[in-house]
PDB file of C-alpha atoms in Angstrom:
ATOM      1  CA  UNK A   1     -15.238 136.869 -19.412  1.00 59.00           C
ATOM      2  CA  UNK A   2     -18.895 137.627 -18.749  1.00 62.00           C
ATOM      3  CA  UNK A   3     -19.423 139.416 -15.451  1.00 67.00           C
ATOM      4  CA  UNK A   4     -22.962 138.495 -14.384  1.00 67.00           C
ATOM      5  CA  UNK A   5     -24.422 141.207 -12.171  1.00 67.00           C
ATOM      6  CA  UNK A   6     -27.692 141.924 -13.903  1.00 69.00           C
ATOM      7  CA  UNK A   7     -29.957 141.848 -10.888  1.00 70.00           C
ATOM      8  CA  UNK A   8     -28.092 144.086  -8.425  1.00 72.00           C
ATOM      9  CA  UNK A   9     -30.884 146.655  -8.640  1.00 76.00           C
ATOM     10  CA  UNK A  10     -33.204 144.058  -7.069  1.00 80.00           C
ATOM     11  CA  UNK A  11     -30.815 143.282  -4.212  1.00 83.00           C
ATOM     12  CA  UNK A  12     -31.783 144.462  -0.735  1.00 86.00           C
ATOM     13  CA  UNK A  13     -30.418 143.931   2.775  1.00 91.00           C
ATOM     14  CA  UNK A  14     -32.671 140.893   3.224  1.00 93.00           C
ATOM     15  CA  UNK A  15     -30.580 138.947   0.693  1.00 95.00           C
ATOM     16  CA  UNK A  16     -27.360 139.364   2.680  1.00 96.00           C
ATOM     17  CA  UNK A  17     -27.996 136.790   5.447  1.00 97.00           C
ATOM     18  CA  UNK A  18     -28.561 134.126   2.756  1.00 97.00           C
ATOM     19  CA  UNK A  19     -25.427 135.189   0.909  1.00 96.00           C
ATOM     20  CA  UNK A  20     -23.491 135.117   4.194  1.00 97.00           C
ATOM     21  CA  UNK A  21     -24.826 131.627   4.889  1.00 97.00           C
ATOM     22  CA  UNK A  22     -23.314 130.402   1.614  1.00 96.00           C
ATOM     23  CA  UNK A  23     -19.959 131.984   2.489  1.00 94.00           C
ATOM     24  CA  UNK A  24     -19.952 129.796   5.626  1.00 95.00           C
ATOM     25  CA  UNK A  25     -21.554 126.755   3.960  1.00 95.00           C
ATOM     26  CA  UNK A  26     -20.462 126.611   0.318  1.00 92.00           C
ATOM     27  CA  UNK A  27     -23.122 125.893  -2.262  1.00 89.00           C
ATOM     28  CA  UNK A  28     -23.394 122.177  -2.906  1.00 87.00           C
ATOM     29  CA  UNK A  29     -22.178 120.938   0.500  1.00 89.00           C
ATOM     30  CA  UNK A  30     -25.755 120.147   1.607  1.00 91.00           C
ATOM     31  CA  UNK A  31     -28.194 118.843  -1.004  1.00 90.00           C
ATOM     32  CA  UNK A  32     -31.417 119.679   0.863  1.00 94.00           C
ATOM     33  CA  UNK A  33     -30.256 123.309   1.125  1.00 95.00           C
ATOM     34  CA  UNK A  34     -30.079 123.386  -2.681  1.00 91.00           C
ATOM     35  CA  UNK A  35     -33.703 122.219  -2.816  1.00 92.00           C
ATOM     36  CA  UNK A  36     -34.810 124.807  -0.282  1.00 95.00           C
ATOM     37  CA  UNK A  37     -33.104 127.574  -2.254  1.00 95.00           C
ATOM     38  CA  UNK A  38     -35.046 126.596  -5.382  1.00 91.00           C
ATOM     39  CA  UNK A  39     -38.344 127.577  -3.723  1.00 92.00           C
ATOM     40  CA  UNK A  40     -37.355 131.269  -3.752  1.00 93.00           C
ATOM     41  CA  UNK A  41     -38.486 133.346  -6.705  1.00 92.00           C
ATOM     42  CA  UNK A  42     -36.038 133.070  -9.624  1.00 91.00           C
ATOM     43  CA  UNK A  43     -35.075 136.738  -9.415  1.00 90.00           C
ATOM     44  CA  UNK A  44     -34.089 136.341  -5.744  1.00 94.00           C
ATOM     45  CA  UNK A  45     -32.062 133.253  -6.609  1.00 94.00           C
ATOM     46  CA  UNK A  46     -30.362 135.307  -9.349  1.00 93.00           C
ATOM     47  CA  UNK A  47     -29.469 138.055  -6.859  1.00 94.00           C
ATOM     48  CA  UNK A  48     -28.002 135.600  -4.364  1.00 95.00           C
ATOM     49  CA  UNK A  49     -26.170 133.440  -6.883  1.00 95.00           C
ATOM     50  CA  UNK A  50     -24.790 136.391  -8.853  1.00 93.00           C
ATOM     51  CA  UNK A  51     -23.272 137.693  -5.640  1.00 92.00           C
ATOM     52  CA  UNK A  52     -21.547 134.324  -5.070  1.00 93.00           C
ATOM     53  CA  UNK A  53     -20.536 133.810  -8.725  1.00 89.00           C
ATOM     54  CA  UNK A  54     -16.999 134.487  -9.940  1.00 83.00           C
ATOM     55  CA  UNK A  55     -16.853 134.298 -13.737  1.00 76.00           C
ATOM     56  CA  UNK A  56     -13.128 133.483 -13.637  1.00 78.00           C
ATOM     57  CA  UNK A  57     -13.459 130.399 -11.413  1.00 83.00           C
ATOM     58  CA  UNK A  58     -14.789 127.022 -12.424  1.00 83.00           C
ATOM     59  CA  UNK A  59     -17.635 126.120 -10.062  1.00 89.00           C
ATOM     60  CA  UNK A  60     -19.901 123.537 -11.666  1.00 91.00           C
ATOM     61  CA  UNK A  61     -22.569 123.600  -8.944  1.00 92.00           C
ATOM     62  CA  UNK A  62     -22.850 127.378  -8.810  1.00 93.00           C
ATOM     63  CA  UNK A  63     -22.901 127.625 -12.593  1.00 94.00           C
ATOM     64  CA  UNK A  64     -25.684 125.038 -12.759  1.00 94.00           C
ATOM     65  CA  UNK A  65     -27.822 126.797 -10.142  1.00 94.00           C
ATOM     66  CA  UNK A  66     -27.282 130.252 -11.670  1.00 94.00           C
ATOM     67  CA  UNK A  67     -28.134 128.926 -15.125  1.00 95.00           C
ATOM     68  CA  UNK A  68     -31.352 127.420 -13.735  1.00 94.00           C
ATOM     69  CA  UNK A  69     -32.268 130.683 -12.033  1.00 93.00           C
ATOM     70  CA  UNK A  70     -31.780 132.570 -15.294  1.00 93.00           C
ATOM     71  CA  UNK A  71     -33.745 130.022 -17.360  1.00 94.00           C
ATOM     72  CA  UNK A  72     -36.657 129.911 -14.914  1.00 92.00           C
ATOM     73  CA  UNK A  73     -36.800 133.701 -14.789  1.00 91.00           C
ATOM     74  CA  UNK A  74     -36.928 133.939 -18.601  1.00 90.00           C
ATOM     75  CA  UNK A  75     -33.344 135.238 -18.991  1.00 90.00           C
ATOM     76  CA  UNK A  76     -32.108 132.683 -21.560  1.00 91.00           C
ATOM     77  CA  UNK A  77     -29.396 134.999 -22.876  1.00 91.00           C
ATOM     78  CA  UNK A  78     -27.850 135.191 -19.406  1.00 92.00           C
ATOM     79  CA  UNK A  79     -27.981 131.407 -19.055  1.00 93.00           C
ATOM     80  CA  UNK A  80     -26.000 131.186 -22.284  1.00 94.00           C
ATOM     81  CA  UNK A  81     -23.340 133.495 -20.782  1.00 92.00           C
ATOM     82  CA  UNK A  82     -22.963 131.062 -17.873  1.00 93.00           C
ATOM     83  CA  UNK A  83     -22.246 128.323 -20.414  1.00 94.00           C
ATOM     84  CA  UNK A  84     -19.722 130.573 -22.228  1.00 93.00           C
ATOM     85  CA  UNK A  85     -17.936 131.217 -18.906  1.00 91.00           C
ATOM     86  CA  UNK A  86     -17.934 127.521 -18.058  1.00 93.00           C
ATOM     87  CA  UNK A  87     -16.387 126.628 -21.405  1.00 93.00           C
ATOM     88  CA  UNK A  88     -13.781 129.354 -21.006  1.00 91.00           C
ATOM     89  CA  UNK A  89     -12.912 128.104 -17.510  1.00 91.00           C
ATOM     90  CA  UNK A  90     -12.347 124.544 -18.765  1.00 91.00           C
ATOM     91  CA  UNK A  91     -15.560 122.818 -17.697  1.00 91.00           C
ATOM     92  CA  UNK A  92     -15.688 119.233 -19.000  1.00 91.00           C
ATOM     93  CA  UNK A  93     -17.853 118.353 -22.007  1.00 92.00           C
ATOM     94  CA  UNK A  94     -20.340 116.273 -20.002  1.00 91.00           C
ATOM     95  CA  UNK A  95     -21.121 119.171 -17.633  1.00 92.00           C
ATOM     96  CA  UNK A  96     -21.395 121.592 -20.568  1.00 92.00           C
ATOM     97  CA  UNK A  97     -23.866 119.206 -22.189  1.00 93.00           C
ATOM     98  CA  UNK A  98     -25.778 119.096 -18.887  1.00 93.00           C
ATOM     99  CA  UNK A  99     -25.953 122.896 -18.742  1.00 93.00           C
ATOM    100  CA  UNK A 100     -27.113 123.153 -22.355  1.00 93.00           C
ATOM    101  CA  UNK A 101     -29.805 120.539 -21.773  1.00 93.00           C
ATOM    102  CA  UNK A 102     -31.463 122.856 -19.205  1.00 93.00           C
ATOM    103  CA  UNK A 103     -31.842 125.834 -21.534  1.00 92.00           C
ATOM    104  CA  UNK A 104     -35.390 124.869 -22.529  1.00 88.00           C
ATOM    105  CA  UNK A 105     -36.872 124.227 -19.090  1.00 87.00           C
ATOM    106  CA  UNK A 106     -39.141 127.278 -19.085  1.00 84.00           C
ATOM    107  CA  UNK A 107     -40.401 129.618 -16.409  1.00 83.00           C
ATOM    108  CA  UNK A 108     -40.708 128.643 -12.738  1.00 82.00           C
ATOM    109  CA  UNK A 109     -44.147 128.324 -11.160  1.00 79.00           C
ATOM    110  CA  UNK A 110     -45.374 131.464  -9.449  1.00 82.00           C
ATOM    111  CA  UNK A 111     -45.801 131.060  -5.692  1.00 85.00           C
ATOM    112  CA  UNK A 112     -47.055 133.562  -3.157  1.00 87.00           C
ATOM    113  CA  UNK A 113     -45.680 134.052   0.345  1.00 90.00           C
ATOM    114  CA  UNK A 114     -48.143 131.629   1.953  1.00 91.00           C
ATOM    115  CA  UNK A 115     -47.230 128.866  -0.480  1.00 93.00           C
ATOM    116  CA  UNK A 116     -43.502 129.354   0.040  1.00 92.00           C
ATOM    117  CA  UNK A 117     -43.930 129.470   3.819  1.00 94.00           C
ATOM    118  CA  UNK A 118     -45.996 126.258   3.765  1.00 95.00           C
ATOM    119  CA  UNK A 119     -43.236 124.502   1.826  1.00 94.00           C
ATOM    120  CA  UNK A 120     -40.482 125.808   4.144  1.00 95.00           C
ATOM    121  CA  UNK A 121     -42.411 125.028   7.334  1.00 94.00           C
ATOM    122  CA  UNK A 122     -43.028 121.496   6.075  1.00 96.00           C
ATOM    123  CA  UNK A 123     -39.305 121.035   5.411  1.00 95.00           C
ATOM    124  CA  UNK A 124     -38.506 122.571   8.808  1.00 95.00           C
ATOM    125  CA  UNK A 125     -40.835 120.164  10.650  1.00 95.00           C
ATOM    126  CA  UNK A 126     -38.975 117.207   9.104  1.00 95.00           C
ATOM    127  CA  UNK A 127     -35.358 118.354   9.419  1.00 94.00           C
ATOM    128  CA  UNK A 128     -33.068 117.619  12.311  1.00 95.00           C
ATOM    129  CA  UNK A 129     -29.921 118.934  10.646  1.00 96.00           C
ATOM    130  CA  UNK A 130     -28.800 122.213  12.317  1.00 96.00           C
ATOM    131  CA  UNK A 131     -27.419 123.647   9.057  1.00 96.00           C
ATOM    132  CA  UNK A 132     -30.690 122.977   7.248  1.00 96.00           C
ATOM    133  CA  UNK A 133     -32.695 124.381  10.155  1.00 97.00           C
ATOM    134  CA  UNK A 134     -30.586 127.550  10.118  1.00 97.00           C
ATOM    135  CA  UNK A 135     -31.074 127.955   6.376  1.00 96.00           C
ATOM    136  CA  UNK A 136     -34.805 127.300   6.515  1.00 97.00           C
ATOM    137  CA  UNK A 137     -35.210 129.937   9.232  1.00 96.00           C
ATOM    138  CA  UNK A 138     -33.293 132.420   7.048  1.00 96.00           C
ATOM    139  CA  UNK A 139     -35.610 131.618   4.123  1.00 96.00           C
ATOM    140  CA  UNK A 140     -38.743 131.930   6.252  1.00 96.00           C
ATOM    141  CA  UNK A 141     -37.549 135.328   7.497  1.00 96.00           C
ATOM    142  CA  UNK A 142     -36.741 136.351   3.906  1.00 95.00           C
ATOM    143  CA  UNK A 143     -40.192 135.297   2.691  1.00 94.00           C
ATOM    144  CA  UNK A 144     -41.917 137.216   5.468  1.00 94.00           C
ATOM    145  CA  UNK A 145     -39.996 140.366   4.557  1.00 94.00           C
ATOM    146  CA  UNK A 146     -40.079 140.120   0.755  1.00 91.00           C
ATOM    147  CA  UNK A 147     -43.199 138.341  -0.528  1.00 89.00           C
ATOM    148  CA  UNK A 148     -46.848 139.243  -0.318  1.00 81.00           C
TER     149      UNK A 148
END
């Protein structure tokens, strides 16, 4: 089984509140939260998702998001390891096909701190869901501490 911990050297204490959030609110239980997470830089998504990922457990949503983080950060070979793990863990053929179809998406757009904060503040102004508001505040704090 492929243990996927390739970005631990990038991890800092600012990632932990987001990781803790997902321990309380499992990935995939709130669709807007998934969208908000995608605004982070791919390497930060890799750090967070690798921490949550267990290569011996079938988790279609986490596998999909980790694969996307790898693909959009230019780490195609790691995305392929996610697929290998998913096959090994018994993922159904339709989901495997879905994962494979994302391998050619390309790199994510580069955004600076101001752009990310504008996106998050816009989402925050429209949300009334307390879980989403909590997550957006975590992301805003993360952006202020980690991006220029």
